Short mmCIF file of C-alpha atoms in Angstrom, two decimals:
data_model
loop_
_atom_site.label_atom_id
_atom_site.label_comp_id
_atom_site.label_asym_id
_atom_site.label_seq_id
_atom_site.Cartn_x
_atom_site.Cartn_y
_atom_site.Cartn_z
CA UNK P 1 192.35 100.77 266.63
CA UNK P 2 192.04 97.09 265.73
CA UNK P 3 188.84 95.62 264.11
CA UNK P 4 188.29 91.82 264.38
CA UNK P 5 185.48 89.75 263.00
CA UNK P 6 183.71 87.49 265.51
CA UNK P 7 182.17 84.55 263.75
CA UNK P 8 179.52 85.64 261.17
CA UNK P 9 177.71 88.71 262.67
CA UNK P 10 180.01 90.12 265.35
CA UNK P 11 182.77 92.75 265.13
CA UNK P 12 185.13 93.87 267.89
CA UNK P 13 186.64 97.37 267.84
CA UNK P 14 189.67 97.54 270.15
CA UNK P 15 191.22 100.87 271.13
CA UNK P 16 194.53 101.27 272.96
CA UNK P 17 193.97 104.02 275.46
CA UNK P 18 196.50 106.60 276.79
CA UNK P 19 196.11 104.79 280.06
CA UNK P 20 197.76 101.82 278.68
CA UNK P 21 194.90 99.37 278.56
CA UNK P 22 192.65 98.24 275.63
CA UNK P 23 189.02 99.11 275.42
CA UNK P 24 186.60 96.86 273.38
CA UNK P 25 183.40 98.03 271.73
CA UNK P 26 181.41 95.02 270.51
CA UNK P 27 179.06 95.18 267.56
CA UNK P 28 176.46 92.46 266.82
CA UNK P 29 174.61 92.79 263.43
CA UNK P 30 171.42 90.98 263.99
CA UNK P 31 168.55 90.42 261.62
CA UNK P 32 166.36 93.12 263.11
CA UNK P 33 168.83 95.36 264.98
CA UNK P 34 172.34 96.38 265.18
CA UNK P 35 173.55 96.06 268.78
CA UNK P 36 176.41 98.15 270.15
CA UNK P 37 177.71 97.05 273.35
CA UNK P 38 179.11 99.99 275.42
CA UNK P 39 179.96 103.40 274.02
CA UNK P 40 183.57 104.06 275.05
CA UNK P 41 185.08 107.39 275.76
CA UNK P 42 182.99 109.81 273.75
CA UNK P 43 181.69 110.57 270.26
CA UNK P 44 185.12 109.84 268.64
CA UNK P 45 184.97 106.30 270.03
CA UNK P 46 181.74 105.73 268.15
CA UNK P 47 182.62 107.06 264.71
CA UNK P 48 184.32 103.89 263.38
CA UNK P 49 181.30 101.84 264.42
CA UNK P 50 178.93 104.23 262.83
CA UNK P 51 181.04 104.20 259.68
CA UNK P 52 181.05 100.33 259.72
CA UNK P 53 177.25 100.16 259.69
CA UNK P 54 176.49 103.33 257.68
CA UNK P 55 174.87 101.42 254.84
CA UNK P 56 172.60 99.32 257.16
CA UNK P 57 169.07 100.41 257.49
CA UNK P 58 168.54 98.50 260.66
CA UNK P 59 167.84 100.39 263.93
CA UNK P 60 170.57 100.59 266.56
CA UNK P 61 170.16 99.25 270.07
CA UNK P 62 172.89 100.40 272.49
CA UNK P 63 173.76 98.37 275.61
CA UNK P 64 175.53 99.80 278.63
CA UNK P 65 177.14 96.83 280.53
CA UNK P 66 177.72 98.99 283.69
CA UNK P 67 178.00 102.56 284.81
CA UNK P 68 181.79 103.04 284.56
CA UNK P 69 182.82 106.13 282.49
CA UNK P 70 184.75 104.26 279.96
CA UNK P 71 181.66 102.40 278.94
CA UNK P 72 179.03 105.13 278.82
CA UNK P 73 180.61 108.44 277.67
CA UNK P 74 179.63 107.89 273.98
CA UNK P 75 175.89 107.54 274.92
CA UNK P 76 175.21 111.07 273.55
CA UNK P 77 175.92 109.83 270.01
CA UNK P 78 172.76 107.78 270.14
CA UNK P 79 170.04 110.06 271.50
CA UNK P 80 167.52 108.70 268.90
CA UNK P 81 168.22 105.09 269.80
CA UNK P 82 167.19 102.68 272.57
CA UNK P 83 169.89 102.49 275.21
CA UNK P 84 169.57 99.57 277.54
CA UNK P 85 170.99 99.09 280.98
CA UNK P 86 170.27 97.54 284.33
CA UNK P 87 168.06 99.73 286.44
CA UNK P 88 170.86 100.37 288.89
CA UNK P 89 173.18 101.39 286.09
CA UNK P 90 170.96 104.38 285.05
CA UNK P 91 170.62 105.40 288.73
CA UNK P 92 174.46 105.25 289.35
CA UNK P 93 175.36 107.05 286.12
CA UNK P 94 173.09 109.99 287.07
CA UNK P 95 174.45 110.18 290.65
CA UNK P 96 178.17 109.72 289.89
CA UNK P 97 178.32 111.65 286.55
CA UNK P 98 180.02 114.77 287.88
CA UNK P 99 182.52 112.80 289.99
CA UNK P 100 183.51 110.63 286.94
CA UNK P 101 183.94 113.69 284.84
CA UNK P 102 185.95 115.54 287.32
CA UNK P 103 188.41 112.62 287.84
CA UNK P 104 188.73 111.47 284.16
CA UNK P 105 187.88 114.34 281.87
CA UNK P 106 191.31 114.28 280.35
CA UNK P 107 190.50 111.02 278.71
CA UNK P 108 187.41 112.29 276.83
CA UNK P 109 187.40 111.53 273.12
CA UNK P 110 185.26 113.92 271.28
CA UNK P 111 181.92 115.14 272.69
CA UNK P 112 180.87 113.76 276.03
CA UNK P 113 177.51 114.49 277.61
CA UNK P 114 175.35 112.60 280.06
CA UNK P 115 172.69 110.65 278.17
CA UNK P 116 171.09 108.14 280.37
CA UNK P 117 169.75 104.65 279.34
CA UNK P 118 166.13 104.92 278.29
CA UNK P 119 165.21 101.28 278.72
CA UNK P 120 166.04 99.59 282.07
CA UNK P 121 165.47 96.05 283.41
CA UNK P 122 166.13 94.10 286.59
CA UNK P 123 166.80 90.49 285.65
CA UNK P 124 166.65 89.74 281.90
CA UNK P 125 165.63 90.99 278.45
CA UNK P 126 165.30 88.88 275.29
CA UNK P 127 165.24 89.81 271.60
CA UNK P 128 163.79 86.71 269.99
CA UNK P 129 164.23 87.75 266.30
CA UNK P 130 167.99 88.06 266.88
CA UNK P 131 168.45 85.56 269.64
CA UNK P 132 170.06 88.13 271.82
CA UNK P 133 169.61 87.74 275.59
CA UNK P 134 170.67 90.33 278.17
CA UNK P 135 171.02 89.18 281.74
CA UNK P 136 171.85 90.78 285.10
CA UNK P 137 175.23 89.45 286.19
CA UNK P 138 176.70 91.41 289.24
CA UNK P 139 180.38 91.05 289.89
CA UNK P 140 182.77 93.79 288.74
CA UNK P 141 180.01 96.20 289.77
CA UNK P 142 176.65 95.69 291.26
CA UNK P 143 174.85 96.81 288.00
CA UNK P 144 176.91 94.61 285.71
CA UNK P 145 175.06 92.86 282.82
CA UNK P 146 176.18 90.38 280.17
CA UNK P 147 175.00 89.97 276.53
CA UNK P 148 174.59 86.56 274.92
CA UNK P 149 174.38 85.99 271.25
CA UNK P 150 172.70 82.67 271.41
CA UNK P 151 172.83 82.07 267.66
CA UNK P 152 176.64 82.25 267.56
CA UNK P 153 177.34 81.15 271.13
CA UNK P 154 179.25 84.28 271.94
CA UNK P 155 178.93 86.07 275.29
CA UNK P 156 180.10 89.63 276.34
CA UNK P 157 180.73 89.63 280.05
CA UNK P 158 182.14 93.15 279.98
CA UNK P 159 184.40 93.74 283.03
CA UNK P 160 183.58 90.51 284.77
CA UNK P 161 186.84 89.40 283.41
CA UNK P 162 190.00 91.31 284.27
CA UNK P 163 191.84 93.61 281.89
CA UNK P 164 194.53 91.19 280.64
CA UNK P 165 195.70 87.62 280.77
CA UNK P 166 197.97 88.37 283.77
CA UNK P 167 194.93 89.85 285.72
CA UNK P 168 191.92 87.78 284.71
CA UNK P 169 190.18 88.48 288.05
CA UNK P 170 188.66 91.92 287.90
CA UNK P 171 188.41 94.58 290.62
CA UNK P 172 185.12 93.70 292.38
CA UNK P 173 182.89 96.48 293.64
CA UNK P 174 180.17 94.33 295.12
CA UNK P 175 179.95 91.32 297.41
CA UNK P 176 182.31 88.60 296.34
CA UNK P 177 179.47 86.05 296.75
CA UNK P 178 177.55 87.77 294.01
CA UNK P 179 180.54 87.50 291.59
CA UNK P 180 180.90 83.80 292.38
CA UNK P 181 177.24 83.18 291.72
CA UNK P 182 177.61 85.03 288.39
CA UNK P 183 180.54 82.79 287.37
CA UNK P 184 178.50 79.67 288.19
CA UNK P 185 175.63 81.07 286.02
CA UNK P 186 178.14 81.50 283.14
CA UNK P 187 179.25 77.86 283.50
CA UNK P 188 175.64 76.75 282.91
CA UNK P 189 175.27 78.74 279.67
CA UNK P 190 175.91 77.57 276.11
CA UNK P 191 178.76 79.57 274.67
CA UNK P 192 182.28 78.96 273.42
CA UNK P 193 183.58 82.59 272.84
CA UNK P 194 183.90 85.24 275.50
CA UNK P 195 184.31 88.91 274.88
CA UNK P 196 185.10 91.31 277.71
CA UNK P 197 185.62 95.08 278.14
CA UNK P 198 189.37 95.18 277.99
CA UNK P 199 190.90 91.63 277.53
CA UNK P 200 191.58 89.62 274.30
CA UNK P 201 188.89 87.18 272.83
CA UNK P 202 188.82 84.12 275.10
CA UNK P 203 187.06 80.84 275.33
CA UNK P 204 184.64 79.44 277.94
CA UNK P 205 187.57 77.76 279.90
CA UNK P 206 188.46 81.31 281.21
CA UNK P 207 185.48 81.10 283.50
CA UNK P 208 186.64 77.88 284.96
CA UNK P 209 190.13 79.19 285.46
CA UNK P 210 188.78 82.22 287.42
CA UNK P 211 186.59 79.91 289.48
CA UNK P 212 189.70 77.80 290.34
CA UNK P 213 191.59 80.76 291.36
CA UNK P 214 188.81 82.01 293.65
#
């Protein structure tokens, strides 16, 4: 596992999986809350993050960026916390849980149990004390969301960017027009650092590059 600081209050935990791709878990340490973006492959994925913030007395807010198994399997480690997702994300996790487990259970890391998001939204949530904005950005999936740290101008777009620099366009499981609209929305936002679910840390120019390819 690799741990990288992102500016002043962000930390990126990167795991290399047995499938050959990297998986990023993003921590933002705000003034009021610690925000954990996605929960990886199970309870063992979450242990390094819990250890990192063990001396903090700030409550944890977990954010599921979309329903895919590699982003939600560690939710059970945070049953006393707020877990945020898009409304559709909660619905799809519940409906596809057994299917995801049947197909991918060999990749579980530690304990994995279905624990659904307990705070859902449709368009946007904002945490003004920490300047954290969460917005609906369909693309990779119909339920995809992004998290913007407005104080540090860092955005987490999850899997709306592909897994590596050779494949920057992700698999798209919704209408292509929705993904294009999301990319244009990103272009209007004020950020200079881009975090994704599996790729390396990138700059805003990656969005323009994807648009040019599309």
